């Protein structure tokens, strides 16, 4: 039988009531070093001291004037704020081991791949790659839109993970629209550039989503699509801040476009001339006649660019029509009025010219097929020319 003298007792130590939560759970003495105690650092685990210091830093940040606060656009776990000047020079902030890797992946993919797909012009590619993220860092809604379009590009490139990336895209775009809504009520020189970019990116995002039956491009659930209302808002942005846009951070984009698109055409394209004659024979009301012909003439410049001057169209050359058509015309589309659908069918020829872009692939055929389904057999002959131009094969 062993005696008590043969047993080694537990080494005594002073208990710490102010140690970190991790040491208390492991029932070991905490060294209480901050922002991370020695035990947690040795075992490579997150220390509760780091989290409490982060909260303290955030509390101090909230007491600063609004313009002095550091805005974190992404709600990533473990995100920390930059220190602000204080009595001791600078506040020391905790460095978290947690980074929101999916968002970093999206931003990396945007700058190394997606940004090159919006234009074939080298200067515009540089603009999308360098200037647009720089603007996004000061405007969280623009940054969110950047991440959304990057996620959709990855969904296009990696179909085995399509649902994962689409979920990310939807999350970021919904957050972007929510953040931007208050800004739209006070458009001015300070926010016109990021709002303009948000509307442009939103058009890409809408086009990049997977094609599905019932997706009518301009309509969602028989209402005018939110993204279309947003892109039409760019016309308002241009009206309010035209000079500040063209001389500000978007100056390079506007100057490049002005150099390569600065021409006028006085005659109507022959295909649109035939459609013009059709409208004259079908519409009696003068207000409706004026609206239809004006809508058609807005399309003529883009037709001349690609079919007469052999210029490769970019999205702005096509979507400018959507910005300029009367709202009443969109209402006619929502009501599936035959002549409005026919004009949209001719617009599909322009969409077809954009299929060098990954996000526009298949849209012209998809939209024209749905227009074909909505038209009566006696009206389908009116879209014969778009059908031939696109190579759409109607069902037999």
mmCIF file of C-alpha atoms in Angstrom:
data_model
loop_
_atom_site.group_PDB
_atom_site.id
_atom_site.type_symbol
_atom_site.label_atom_id
_atom_site.label_comp_id
_atom_site.label_asym_id
_atom_site.label_seq_id
_atom_site.Cartn_x
_atom_site.Cartn_y
_atom_site.Cartn_z
ATOM 1 C CA UNK A 1 0.000 0.000 0.000
ATOM 2 C CA UNK A 2 1.341 3.291 -1.095
ATOM 3 C CA UNK A 3 1.684 6.034 1.451
ATOM 4 C CA UNK A 4 0.780 9.692 0.871
ATOM 5 C CA UNK A 5 4.493 10.594 0.821
ATOM 6 C CA UNK A 6 4.874 8.703 -2.454
ATOM 7 C CA UNK A 7 2.297 10.796 -4.308
ATOM 8 C CA UNK A 8 3.080 14.083 -6.025
ATOM 9 C CA UNK A 9 0.549 16.817 -5.305
ATOM 10 C CA UNK A 10 -0.671 19.414 -7.856
ATOM 11 C CA UNK A 11 1.593 22.426 -8.098
ATOM 12 C CA UNK A 12 -0.236 25.345 -6.585
ATOM 13 C CA UNK A 13 -0.583 28.665 -8.355
ATOM 14 C CA UNK A 14 -2.473 31.866 -7.895
ATOM 15 C CA UNK A 15 -5.827 31.726 -9.634
ATOM 16 C CA UNK A 16 -6.606 34.447 -12.147
ATOM 17 C CA UNK A 17 -10.109 35.803 -12.281
ATOM 18 C CA UNK A 18 -9.324 38.166 -15.130
ATOM 19 C CA UNK A 19 -7.888 35.677 -17.635
ATOM 20 C CA UNK A 20 -9.227 35.090 -21.133
ATOM 21 C CA UNK A 21 -12.208 32.822 -21.790
ATOM 22 C CA UNK A 22 -10.112 30.261 -23.658
ATOM 23 C CA UNK A 23 -7.742 29.696 -20.699
ATOM 24 C CA UNK A 24 -10.684 29.488 -18.288
ATOM 25 C CA UNK A 25 -12.267 26.767 -20.428
ATOM 26 C CA UNK A 26 -8.992 24.816 -20.540
ATOM 27 C CA UNK A 27 -8.533 25.432 -16.765
ATOM 28 C CA UNK A 28 -5.013 26.782 -17.154
ATOM 29 C CA UNK A 29 -3.418 29.943 -15.847
ATOM 30 C CA UNK A 30 -3.677 32.825 -18.265
ATOM 31 C CA UNK A 31 -0.705 35.100 -18.718
ATOM 32 C CA UNK A 32 -3.152 37.936 -19.482
ATOM 33 C CA UNK A 33 -0.953 39.374 -22.270
ATOM 34 C CA UNK A 34 -2.907 41.565 -24.660
ATOM 35 C CA UNK A 35 -4.178 41.624 -27.337
ATOM 36 C CA UNK A 36 -3.508 37.832 -27.308
ATOM 37 C CA UNK A 37 -2.304 35.863 -24.285
ATOM 38 C CA UNK A 38 0.726 33.573 -24.573
ATOM 39 C CA UNK A 39 -1.332 30.374 -24.235
ATOM 40 C CA UNK A 40 -3.685 31.294 -27.080
ATOM 41 C CA UNK A 41 -0.762 32.438 -29.209
ATOM 42 C CA UNK A 42 1.057 29.137 -28.601
ATOM 43 C CA UNK A 43 -2.029 27.052 -29.431
ATOM 44 C CA UNK A 44 -2.950 29.323 -32.377
ATOM 45 C CA UNK A 45 -6.499 30.000 -31.228
ATOM 46 C CA UNK A 46 -8.476 33.248 -31.128
ATOM 47 C CA UNK A 47 -8.155 34.982 -27.763
ATOM 48 C CA UNK A 48 -11.144 36.740 -26.209
ATOM 49 C CA UNK A 49 -8.859 39.660 -25.326
ATOM 50 C CA UNK A 50 -8.552 40.432 -29.047
ATOM 51 C CA UNK A 51 -12.328 40.515 -29.473
ATOM 52 C CA UNK A 52 -12.856 42.733 -26.429
ATOM 53 C CA UNK A 53 -10.191 45.182 -27.657
ATOM 54 C CA UNK A 54 -11.849 45.258 -31.083
ATOM 55 C CA UNK A 55 -15.175 46.135 -29.424
ATOM 56 C CA UNK A 56 -13.486 48.889 -27.438
ATOM 57 C CA UNK A 57 -11.955 50.281 -30.617
ATOM 58 C CA UNK A 58 -15.356 50.203 -32.323
ATOM 59 C CA UNK A 59 -16.948 51.982 -29.354
ATOM 60 C CA UNK A 60 -14.380 54.783 -29.588
ATOM 61 C CA UNK A 61 -14.898 54.969 -33.354
ATOM 62 C CA UNK A 62 -18.636 55.459 -32.864
ATOM 63 C CA UNK A 63 -17.951 58.519 -30.707
ATOM 64 C CA UNK A 64 -16.079 60.251 -33.519
ATOM 65 C CA UNK A 65 -17.779 62.667 -35.960
ATOM 66 C CA UNK A 66 -19.345 60.837 -38.957
ATOM 67 C CA UNK A 67 -16.654 61.928 -41.432
ATOM 68 C CA UNK A 68 -13.910 60.652 -39.079
ATOM 69 C CA UNK A 69 -15.253 57.131 -38.840
ATOM 70 C CA UNK A 70 -13.770 54.293 -40.820
ATOM 71 C CA UNK A 71 -16.539 52.697 -42.913
ATOM 72 C CA UNK A 72 -16.239 48.969 -43.489
ATOM 73 C CA UNK A 73 -18.297 48.078 -46.565
ATOM 74 C CA UNK A 74 -18.162 44.334 -46.071
ATOM 75 C CA UNK A 75 -19.731 42.650 -43.068
ATOM 76 C CA UNK A 76 -16.911 40.166 -42.697
ATOM 77 C CA UNK A 77 -16.331 38.293 -39.448
ATOM 78 C CA UNK A 78 -13.287 39.536 -37.605
ATOM 79 C CA UNK A 79 -13.118 42.824 -39.524
ATOM 80 C CA UNK A 80 -11.188 45.519 -37.669
ATOM 81 C CA UNK A 81 -11.116 49.277 -38.069
ATOM 82 C CA UNK A 82 -8.076 51.440 -38.685
ATOM 83 C CA UNK A 83 -6.877 53.368 -35.658
ATOM 84 C CA UNK A 84 -7.705 57.043 -35.197
ATOM 85 C CA UNK A 85 -5.393 59.620 -33.568
ATOM 86 C CA UNK A 86 -5.754 59.774 -29.811
ATOM 87 C CA UNK A 87 -3.972 61.008 -26.707
ATOM 88 C CA UNK A 88 -1.150 58.479 -27.148
ATOM 89 C CA UNK A 89 -0.690 59.026 -30.875
ATOM 90 C CA UNK A 90 -2.629 56.135 -32.402
ATOM 91 C CA UNK A 91 -5.012 53.516 -31.102
ATOM 92 C CA UNK A 92 -3.674 49.993 -31.470
ATOM 93 C CA UNK A 93 -6.219 47.737 -33.146
ATOM 94 C CA UNK A 94 -6.447 43.988 -32.960
ATOM 95 C CA UNK A 95 -5.304 41.903 -35.884
ATOM 96 C CA UNK A 96 -7.820 39.120 -36.390
ATOM 97 C CA UNK A 97 -6.898 35.761 -37.865
ATOM 98 C CA UNK A 98 -10.245 35.705 -39.710
ATOM 99 C CA UNK A 99 -10.466 37.283 -43.179
ATOM 100 C CA UNK A 100 -13.523 37.103 -45.385
ATOM 101 C CA UNK A 101 -11.752 35.012 -47.995
ATOM 102 C CA UNK A 102 -14.706 34.657 -50.442
ATOM 103 C CA UNK A 103 -14.920 38.438 -50.841
ATOM 104 C CA UNK A 104 -11.163 38.729 -51.293
ATOM 105 C CA UNK A 105 -11.369 36.046 -53.959
ATOM 106 C CA UNK A 106 -14.102 37.992 -55.755
ATOM 107 C CA UNK A 107 -12.119 41.235 -55.673
ATOM 108 C CA UNK A 108 -8.981 39.478 -56.923
ATOM 109 C CA UNK A 109 -10.910 37.845 -59.756
ATOM 110 C CA UNK A 110 -12.460 41.164 -60.736
ATOM 111 C CA UNK A 111 -9.115 42.969 -61.059
ATOM 112 C CA UNK A 112 -7.354 40.099 -62.835
ATOM 113 C CA UNK A 113 -10.146 38.911 -65.129
ATOM 114 C CA UNK A 114 -13.653 40.408 -65.023
ATOM 115 C CA UNK A 115 -12.521 44.017 -65.501
ATOM 116 C CA UNK A 116 -11.047 43.113 -68.900
ATOM 117 C CA UNK A 117 -14.383 41.821 -70.221
ATOM 118 C CA UNK A 118 -16.366 45.084 -70.252
ATOM 119 C CA UNK A 119 -14.520 46.629 -73.193
ATOM 120 C CA UNK A 120 -11.985 45.741 -75.872
ATOM 121 C CA UNK A 121 -10.340 49.157 -75.651
ATOM 122 C CA UNK A 122 -7.106 49.018 -73.568
ATOM 123 C CA UNK A 123 -7.712 52.375 -71.880
ATOM 124 C CA UNK A 124 -11.240 51.399 -70.891
ATOM 125 C CA UNK A 125 -9.988 48.058 -69.590
ATOM 126 C CA UNK A 126 -7.530 49.934 -67.382
ATOM 127 C CA UNK A 127 -10.341 52.223 -66.244
ATOM 128 C CA UNK A 128 -12.524 49.277 -65.160
ATOM 129 C CA UNK A 129 -9.575 47.492 -63.535
ATOM 130 C CA UNK A 130 -7.966 50.396 -61.649
ATOM 131 C CA UNK A 131 -10.259 53.401 -61.325
ATOM 132 C CA UNK A 132 -13.553 51.623 -60.667
ATOM 133 C CA UNK A 133 -12.315 49.658 -57.588
ATOM 134 C CA UNK A 134 -10.675 52.861 -56.323
ATOM 135 C CA UNK A 135 -14.046 54.607 -56.487
ATOM 136 C CA UNK A 136 -15.653 51.561 -54.878
ATOM 137 C CA UNK A 137 -13.423 51.765 -51.796
ATOM 138 C CA UNK A 138 -15.016 55.149 -51.027
ATOM 139 C CA UNK A 139 -18.553 54.043 -51.981
ATOM 140 C CA UNK A 140 -19.568 50.677 -50.464
ATOM 141 C CA UNK A 141 -22.518 50.212 -52.841
ATOM 142 C CA UNK A 142 -20.221 50.401 -55.873
ATOM 143 C CA UNK A 143 -17.795 47.968 -54.256
ATOM 144 C CA UNK A 144 -20.651 45.567 -53.548
ATOM 145 C CA UNK A 145 -21.701 45.747 -57.216
ATOM 146 C CA UNK A 146 -18.108 44.964 -58.241
ATOM 147 C CA UNK A 147 -18.150 41.845 -56.066
ATOM 148 C CA UNK A 148 -21.565 40.837 -57.447
ATOM 149 C CA UNK A 149 -20.499 40.953 -61.111
ATOM 150 C CA UNK A 150 -17.263 39.133 -60.249
ATOM 151 C CA UNK A 151 -19.273 36.353 -58.585
ATOM 152 C CA UNK A 152 -21.466 35.991 -61.674
ATOM 153 C CA UNK A 153 -18.387 35.833 -63.897
ATOM 154 C CA UNK A 154 -17.046 32.993 -61.745
ATOM 155 C CA UNK A 155 -20.443 31.280 -61.981
ATOM 156 C CA UNK A 156 -20.088 31.470 -65.762
ATOM 157 C CA UNK A 157 -16.529 30.091 -65.676
ATOM 158 C CA UNK A 158 -17.111 27.438 -62.987
ATOM 159 C CA UNK A 159 -20.528 25.890 -63.633
ATOM 160 C CA UNK A 160 -19.881 23.220 -60.993
ATOM 161 C CA UNK A 161 -20.149 25.991 -58.347
ATOM 162 C CA UNK A 162 -22.807 28.081 -60.067
ATOM 163 C CA UNK A 163 -25.265 28.163 -57.159
ATOM 164 C CA UNK A 164 -22.603 29.218 -54.660
ATOM 165 C CA UNK A 165 -21.508 32.177 -56.770
ATOM 166 C CA UNK A 166 -25.052 33.224 -57.690
ATOM 167 C CA UNK A 167 -25.926 33.333 -53.994
ATOM 168 C CA UNK A 168 -22.899 35.548 -53.362
ATOM 169 C CA UNK A 169 -23.853 37.788 -56.281
ATOM 170 C CA UNK A 170 -27.446 38.211 -55.085
ATOM 171 C CA UNK A 171 -26.297 39.026 -51.548
ATOM 172 C CA UNK A 172 -23.864 41.708 -52.688
ATOM 173 C CA UNK A 173 -26.188 43.281 -55.265
ATOM 174 C CA UNK A 174 -29.126 43.483 -52.856
ATOM 175 C CA UNK A 175 -26.838 45.145 -50.310
ATOM 176 C CA UNK A 176 -25.579 47.558 -52.991
ATOM 177 C CA UNK A 177 -29.079 48.676 -53.932
ATOM 178 C CA UNK A 178 -30.071 49.074 -50.293
ATOM 179 C CA UNK A 179 -27.008 51.225 -49.578
ATOM 180 C CA UNK A 180 -27.445 53.335 -52.719
ATOM 181 C CA UNK A 181 -31.139 54.142 -52.344
ATOM 182 C CA UNK A 182 -30.671 57.053 -49.873
ATOM 183 C CA UNK A 183 -27.846 58.455 -52.040
ATOM 184 C CA UNK A 184 -30.084 58.731 -55.098
ATOM 185 C CA UNK A 185 -32.203 61.377 -53.396
ATOM 186 C CA UNK A 186 -29.207 63.728 -53.213
ATOM 187 C CA UNK A 187 -27.274 63.306 -56.466
ATOM 188 C CA UNK A 188 -24.378 65.737 -56.719
ATOM 189 C CA UNK A 189 -20.702 66.013 -57.665
ATOM 190 C CA UNK A 190 -19.605 63.894 -54.671
ATOM 191 C CA UNK A 191 -21.701 60.804 -55.436
ATOM 192 C CA UNK A 192 -22.519 61.054 -59.149
ATOM 193 C CA UNK A 193 -19.556 58.911 -60.263
ATOM 194 C CA UNK A 194 -20.179 55.929 -57.916
ATOM 195 C CA UNK A 195 -23.928 56.042 -58.628
ATOM 196 C CA UNK A 196 -23.275 56.113 -62.373
ATOM 197 C CA UNK A 197 -20.987 53.077 -62.034
ATOM 198 C CA UNK A 198 -23.558 51.261 -59.889
ATOM 199 C CA UNK A 199 -26.168 51.650 -62.623
ATOM 200 C CA UNK A 200 -23.731 50.417 -65.282
ATOM 201 C CA UNK A 201 -22.666 47.432 -63.177
ATOM 202 C CA UNK A 202 -26.311 46.656 -62.391
ATOM 203 C CA UNK A 203 -27.048 46.307 -66.099
ATOM 204 C CA UNK A 204 -24.164 43.831 -66.405
ATOM 205 C CA UNK A 205 -25.388 41.967 -63.332
ATOM 206 C CA UNK A 206 -28.917 41.607 -64.717
ATOM 207 C CA UNK A 207 -27.628 40.341 -68.058
ATOM 208 C CA UNK A 208 -25.182 37.935 -66.405
ATOM 209 C CA UNK A 209 -27.825 36.054 -64.445
ATOM 210 C CA UNK A 210 -28.745 32.643 -65.904
ATOM 211 C CA UNK A 211 -31.316 32.698 -68.688
ATOM 212 C CA UNK A 212 -34.645 31.167 -67.764
ATOM 213 C CA UNK A 213 -38.107 30.979 -69.251
ATOM 214 C CA UNK A 214 -40.143 34.024 -68.306
ATOM 215 C CA UNK A 215 -37.082 36.241 -67.893
ATOM 216 C CA UNK A 216 -38.086 38.949 -70.342
ATOM 217 C CA UNK A 217 -34.957 41.106 -69.965
ATOM 218 C CA UNK A 218 -36.821 44.375 -69.365
ATOM 219 C CA UNK A 219 -39.638 42.924 -67.264
ATOM 220 C CA UNK A 220 -39.730 41.110 -63.924
ATOM 221 C CA UNK A 221 -43.019 39.569 -62.791
ATOM 222 C CA UNK A 222 -44.870 41.638 -65.423
ATOM 223 C CA UNK A 223 -43.372 44.861 -64.057
ATOM 224 C CA UNK A 224 -40.581 47.024 -65.415
ATOM 225 C CA UNK A 225 -37.345 45.512 -64.106
ATOM 226 C CA UNK A 226 -35.662 47.272 -61.200
ATOM 227 C CA UNK A 227 -32.309 47.256 -62.993
ATOM 228 C CA UNK A 228 -33.897 49.019 -65.985
ATOM 229 C CA UNK A 229 -35.318 51.734 -63.747
ATOM 230 C CA UNK A 230 -31.858 52.066 -62.205
ATOM 231 C CA UNK A 231 -30.043 52.368 -65.529
ATOM 232 C CA UNK A 232 -32.596 54.919 -66.704
ATOM 233 C CA UNK A 233 -31.629 56.841 -63.612
ATOM 234 C CA UNK A 234 -28.192 57.401 -65.150
ATOM 235 C CA UNK A 235 -29.890 59.889 -67.452
ATOM 236 C CA UNK A 236 -30.877 61.824 -64.347
ATOM 237 C CA UNK A 237 -27.323 61.546 -63.042
ATOM 238 C CA UNK A 238 -25.978 62.959 -66.296
ATOM 239 C CA UNK A 239 -28.465 65.833 -66.107
ATOM 240 C CA UNK A 240 -27.506 66.721 -62.531
ATOM 241 C CA UNK A 241 -23.742 66.230 -62.733
ATOM 242 C CA UNK A 242 -22.743 66.179 -66.378
ATOM 243 C CA UNK A 243 -19.673 68.404 -66.052
ATOM 244 C CA UNK A 244 -18.425 66.877 -62.802
ATOM 245 C CA UNK A 245 -18.658 63.400 -64.342
ATOM 246 C CA UNK A 246 -16.763 64.325 -67.487
ATOM 247 C CA UNK A 247 -14.027 66.131 -65.580
ATOM 248 C CA UNK A 248 -13.873 63.841 -62.543
ATOM 249 C CA UNK A 249 -12.797 60.211 -62.051
ATOM 250 C CA UNK A 250 -14.876 59.054 -65.058
ATOM 251 C CA UNK A 251 -13.230 61.554 -67.410
ATOM 252 C CA UNK A 252 -11.079 58.926 -69.148
ATOM 253 C CA UNK A 253 -14.134 56.795 -69.926
ATOM 254 C CA UNK A 254 -16.088 59.680 -71.451
ATOM 255 C CA UNK A 255 -13.112 60.984 -73.439
ATOM 256 C CA UNK A 256 -12.363 57.588 -75.020
ATOM 257 C CA UNK A 257 -15.990 57.118 -76.006
ATOM 258 C CA UNK A 258 -16.208 60.636 -77.443
ATOM 259 C CA UNK A 259 -13.172 60.024 -79.680
ATOM 260 C CA UNK A 260 -14.515 56.798 -81.166
ATOM 261 C CA UNK A 261 -18.261 57.518 -81.303
ATOM 262 C CA UNK A 262 -18.342 61.153 -82.422
ATOM 263 C CA UNK A 263 -20.380 61.024 -85.615
ATOM 264 C CA UNK A 264 -23.945 61.658 -86.714
ATOM 265 C CA UNK A 265 -26.152 59.939 -89.230
ATOM 266 C CA UNK A 266 -28.918 61.726 -91.113
ATOM 267 C CA UNK A 267 -30.626 58.800 -92.795
ATOM 268 C CA UNK A 268 -32.555 55.932 -91.311
ATOM 269 C CA UNK A 269 -31.216 52.387 -91.730
ATOM 270 C CA UNK A 270 -33.142 50.551 -94.442
ATOM 271 C CA UNK A 271 -34.515 47.935 -92.030
ATOM 272 C CA UNK A 272 -35.764 50.617 -89.674
ATOM 273 C CA UNK A 273 -37.216 52.526 -92.635
ATOM 274 C CA UNK A 274 -39.392 49.520 -93.443
ATOM 275 C CA UNK A 275 -40.488 49.333 -89.812
ATOM 276 C CA UNK A 276 -41.181 53.076 -89.898
ATOM 277 C CA UNK A 277 -43.560 52.575 -92.855
ATOM 278 C CA UNK A 278 -45.283 49.758 -90.997
ATOM 279 C CA UNK A 279 -45.874 52.024 -87.988
ATOM 280 C CA UNK A 280 -47.376 54.719 -90.233
ATOM 281 C CA UNK A 281 -49.924 52.241 -91.576
ATOM 282 C CA UNK A 282 -50.809 50.708 -88.203
ATOM 283 C CA UNK A 283 -51.049 53.684 -85.820
ATOM 284 C CA UNK A 284 -53.740 56.331 -86.121
ATOM 285 C CA UNK A 285 -53.380 58.164 -82.806
ATOM 286 C CA UNK A 286 -50.922 61.041 -83.287
ATOM 287 C CA UNK A 287 -49.481 60.861 -79.781
ATOM 288 C CA UNK A 288 -48.813 57.131 -80.127
ATOM 289 C CA UNK A 289 -47.418 57.631 -83.626
ATOM 290 C CA UNK A 290 -44.989 60.285 -82.415
ATOM 291 C CA UNK A 291 -43.844 58.076 -79.537
ATOM 292 C CA UNK A 292 -43.277 54.991 -81.721
ATOM 293 C CA UNK A 293 -41.324 56.893 -84.380
ATOM 294 C CA UNK A 294 -39.236 58.711 -81.767
ATOM 295 C CA UNK A 295 -38.432 55.392 -80.094
ATOM 296 C CA UNK A 296 -37.415 53.927 -83.432
ATOM 297 C CA UNK A 297 -35.221 56.893 -84.341
ATOM 298 C CA UNK A 298 -33.362 56.631 -81.024
ATOM 299 C CA UNK A 299 -32.303 53.149 -82.145
ATOM 300 C CA UNK A 300 -31.084 54.326 -85.544
ATOM 301 C CA UNK A 301 -27.713 55.676 -84.400
ATOM 302 C CA UNK A 302 -26.656 52.314 -82.943
ATOM 303 C CA UNK A 303 -27.812 50.567 -86.128
ATOM 304 C CA UNK A 304 -25.690 52.906 -88.219
ATOM 305 C CA UNK A 305 -22.655 52.330 -86.008
ATOM 306 C CA UNK A 306 -22.612 48.547 -86.331
ATOM 307 C CA UNK A 307 -24.275 47.895 -89.712
ATOM 308 C CA UNK A 308 -22.917 50.824 -91.739
ATOM 309 C CA UNK A 309 -19.686 51.894 -90.004
ATOM 310 C CA UNK A 310 -18.738 48.340 -88.940
ATOM 311 C CA UNK A 311 -17.893 49.409 -85.398
ATOM 312 C CA UNK A 312 -17.900 46.782 -82.692
ATOM 313 C CA UNK A 313 -20.678 47.799 -80.328
ATOM 314 C CA UNK A 314 -20.137 48.058 -76.596
ATOM 315 C CA UNK A 315 -22.818 48.035 -73.932
ATOM 316 C CA UNK A 316 -23.160 51.821 -73.739
ATOM 317 C CA UNK A 317 -23.896 51.934 -77.500
ATOM 318 C CA UNK A 318 -26.853 49.608 -76.980
ATOM 319 C CA UNK A 319 -28.169 50.454 -73.521
ATOM 320 C CA UNK A 320 -28.306 54.153 -74.313
ATOM 321 C CA UNK A 321 -31.549 53.341 -76.154
ATOM 322 C CA UNK A 322 -33.046 52.012 -72.930
ATOM 323 C CA UNK A 323 -32.148 55.272 -71.197
ATOM 324 C CA UNK A 324 -33.801 57.436 -73.856
ATOM 325 C CA UNK A 325 -37.030 55.645 -74.795
ATOM 326 C CA UNK A 326 -40.176 57.203 -73.260
ATOM 327 C CA UNK A 327 -41.504 55.571 -70.130
ATOM 328 C CA UNK A 328 -44.856 55.151 -71.911
ATOM 329 C CA UNK A 329 -43.131 52.820 -74.364
ATOM 330 C CA UNK A 330 -41.995 50.601 -71.474
ATOM 331 C CA UNK A 331 -45.598 50.500 -70.276
ATOM 332 C CA UNK A 332 -46.646 49.274 -73.731
ATOM 333 C CA UNK A 333 -44.027 46.550 -73.489
ATOM 334 C CA UNK A 334 -45.362 45.559 -70.078
ATOM 335 C CA UNK A 335 -48.795 45.218 -71.689
ATOM 336 C CA UNK A 336 -47.296 43.197 -74.579
ATOM 337 C CA UNK A 337 -48.553 45.576 -77.256
ATOM 338 C CA UNK A 338 -47.635 44.043 -80.659
ATOM 339 C CA UNK A 339 -45.875 47.065 -82.199
ATOM 340 C CA UNK A 340 -43.848 47.673 -79.027
ATOM 341 C CA UNK A 341 -42.784 44.014 -79.059
ATOM 342 C CA UNK A 342 -41.809 44.288 -82.728
ATOM 343 C CA UNK A 343 -39.583 47.306 -82.030
ATOM 344 C CA UNK A 344 -38.002 45.362 -79.156
ATOM 345 C CA UNK A 345 -37.454 42.523 -81.644
ATOM 346 C CA UNK A 346 -35.324 44.879 -83.764
ATOM 347 C CA UNK A 347 -33.461 45.845 -80.600
ATOM 348 C CA UNK A 348 -32.475 42.169 -80.337
ATOM 349 C CA UNK A 349 -30.260 42.689 -83.399
ATOM 350 C CA UNK A 350 -28.240 45.171 -81.343
ATOM 351 C CA UNK A 351 -28.103 42.774 -78.388
ATOM 352 C CA UNK A 352 -26.742 40.172 -80.779
ATOM 353 C CA UNK A 353 -23.818 42.502 -81.533
ATOM 354 C CA UNK A 354 -22.839 42.351 -77.844
ATOM 355 C CA UNK A 355 -22.441 38.593 -77.651
ATOM 356 C CA UNK A 356 -18.664 38.922 -77.627
ATOM 357 C CA UNK A 357 -19.289 39.607 -73.921
ATOM 358 C CA UNK A 358 -19.748 36.607 -71.652
ATOM 359 C CA UNK A 359 -22.724 38.190 -69.845
ATOM 360 C CA UNK A 360 -24.623 38.846 -73.110
ATOM 361 C CA UNK A 361 -24.305 35.388 -74.657
ATOM 362 C CA UNK A 362 -27.670 33.953 -75.716
ATOM 363 C CA UNK A 363 -29.708 37.025 -74.780
ATOM 364 C CA UNK A 364 -30.725 38.051 -78.298
ATOM 365 C CA UNK A 365 -32.123 34.617 -79.185
ATOM 366 C CA UNK A 366 -33.692 34.187 -75.740
ATOM 367 C CA UNK A 367 -35.534 37.500 -75.908
ATOM 368 C CA UNK A 368 -36.563 37.174 -79.544
ATOM 369 C CA UNK A 369 -38.007 33.712 -78.899
ATOM 370 C CA UNK A 370 -40.203 35.104 -76.126
ATOM 371 C CA UNK A 371 -41.320 37.993 -78.343
ATOM 372 C CA UNK A 372 -42.187 35.444 -81.032
ATOM 373 C CA UNK A 373 -44.284 33.479 -78.527
ATOM 374 C CA UNK A 374 -46.201 36.611 -77.443
ATOM 375 C CA UNK A 375 -47.074 37.736 -80.985
ATOM 376 C CA UNK A 376 -50.007 36.390 -82.925
ATOM 377 C CA UNK A 377 -49.176 34.499 -86.133
ATOM 378 C CA UNK A 378 -50.346 37.488 -88.234
ATOM 379 C CA UNK A 379 -47.827 39.750 -86.431
ATOM 380 C CA UNK A 380 -44.847 37.380 -86.482
ATOM 381 C CA UNK A 381 -44.078 38.310 -90.066
ATOM 382 C CA UNK A 382 -43.179 41.791 -88.762
ATOM 383 C CA UNK A 383 -40.061 40.406 -87.037
ATOM 384 C CA UNK A 384 -38.852 38.396 -90.023
ATOM 385 C CA UNK A 385 -35.808 40.644 -90.509
ATOM 386 C CA UNK A 386 -34.535 40.321 -86.878
ATOM 387 C CA UNK A 387 -35.102 36.555 -87.059
ATOM 388 C CA UNK A 388 -32.903 36.318 -90.150
ATOM 389 C CA UNK A 389 -30.208 38.614 -88.753
ATOM 390 C CA UNK A 390 -29.831 36.700 -85.516
ATOM 391 C CA UNK A 391 -30.281 33.243 -87.001
ATOM 392 C CA UNK A 392 -33.168 32.370 -84.719
ATOM 393 C CA UNK A 393 -35.048 29.240 -85.742
ATOM 394 C CA UNK A 394 -38.732 29.561 -84.764
ATOM 395 C CA UNK A 395 -40.469 26.410 -83.527
ATOM 396 C CA UNK A 396 -42.464 24.526 -86.155
#
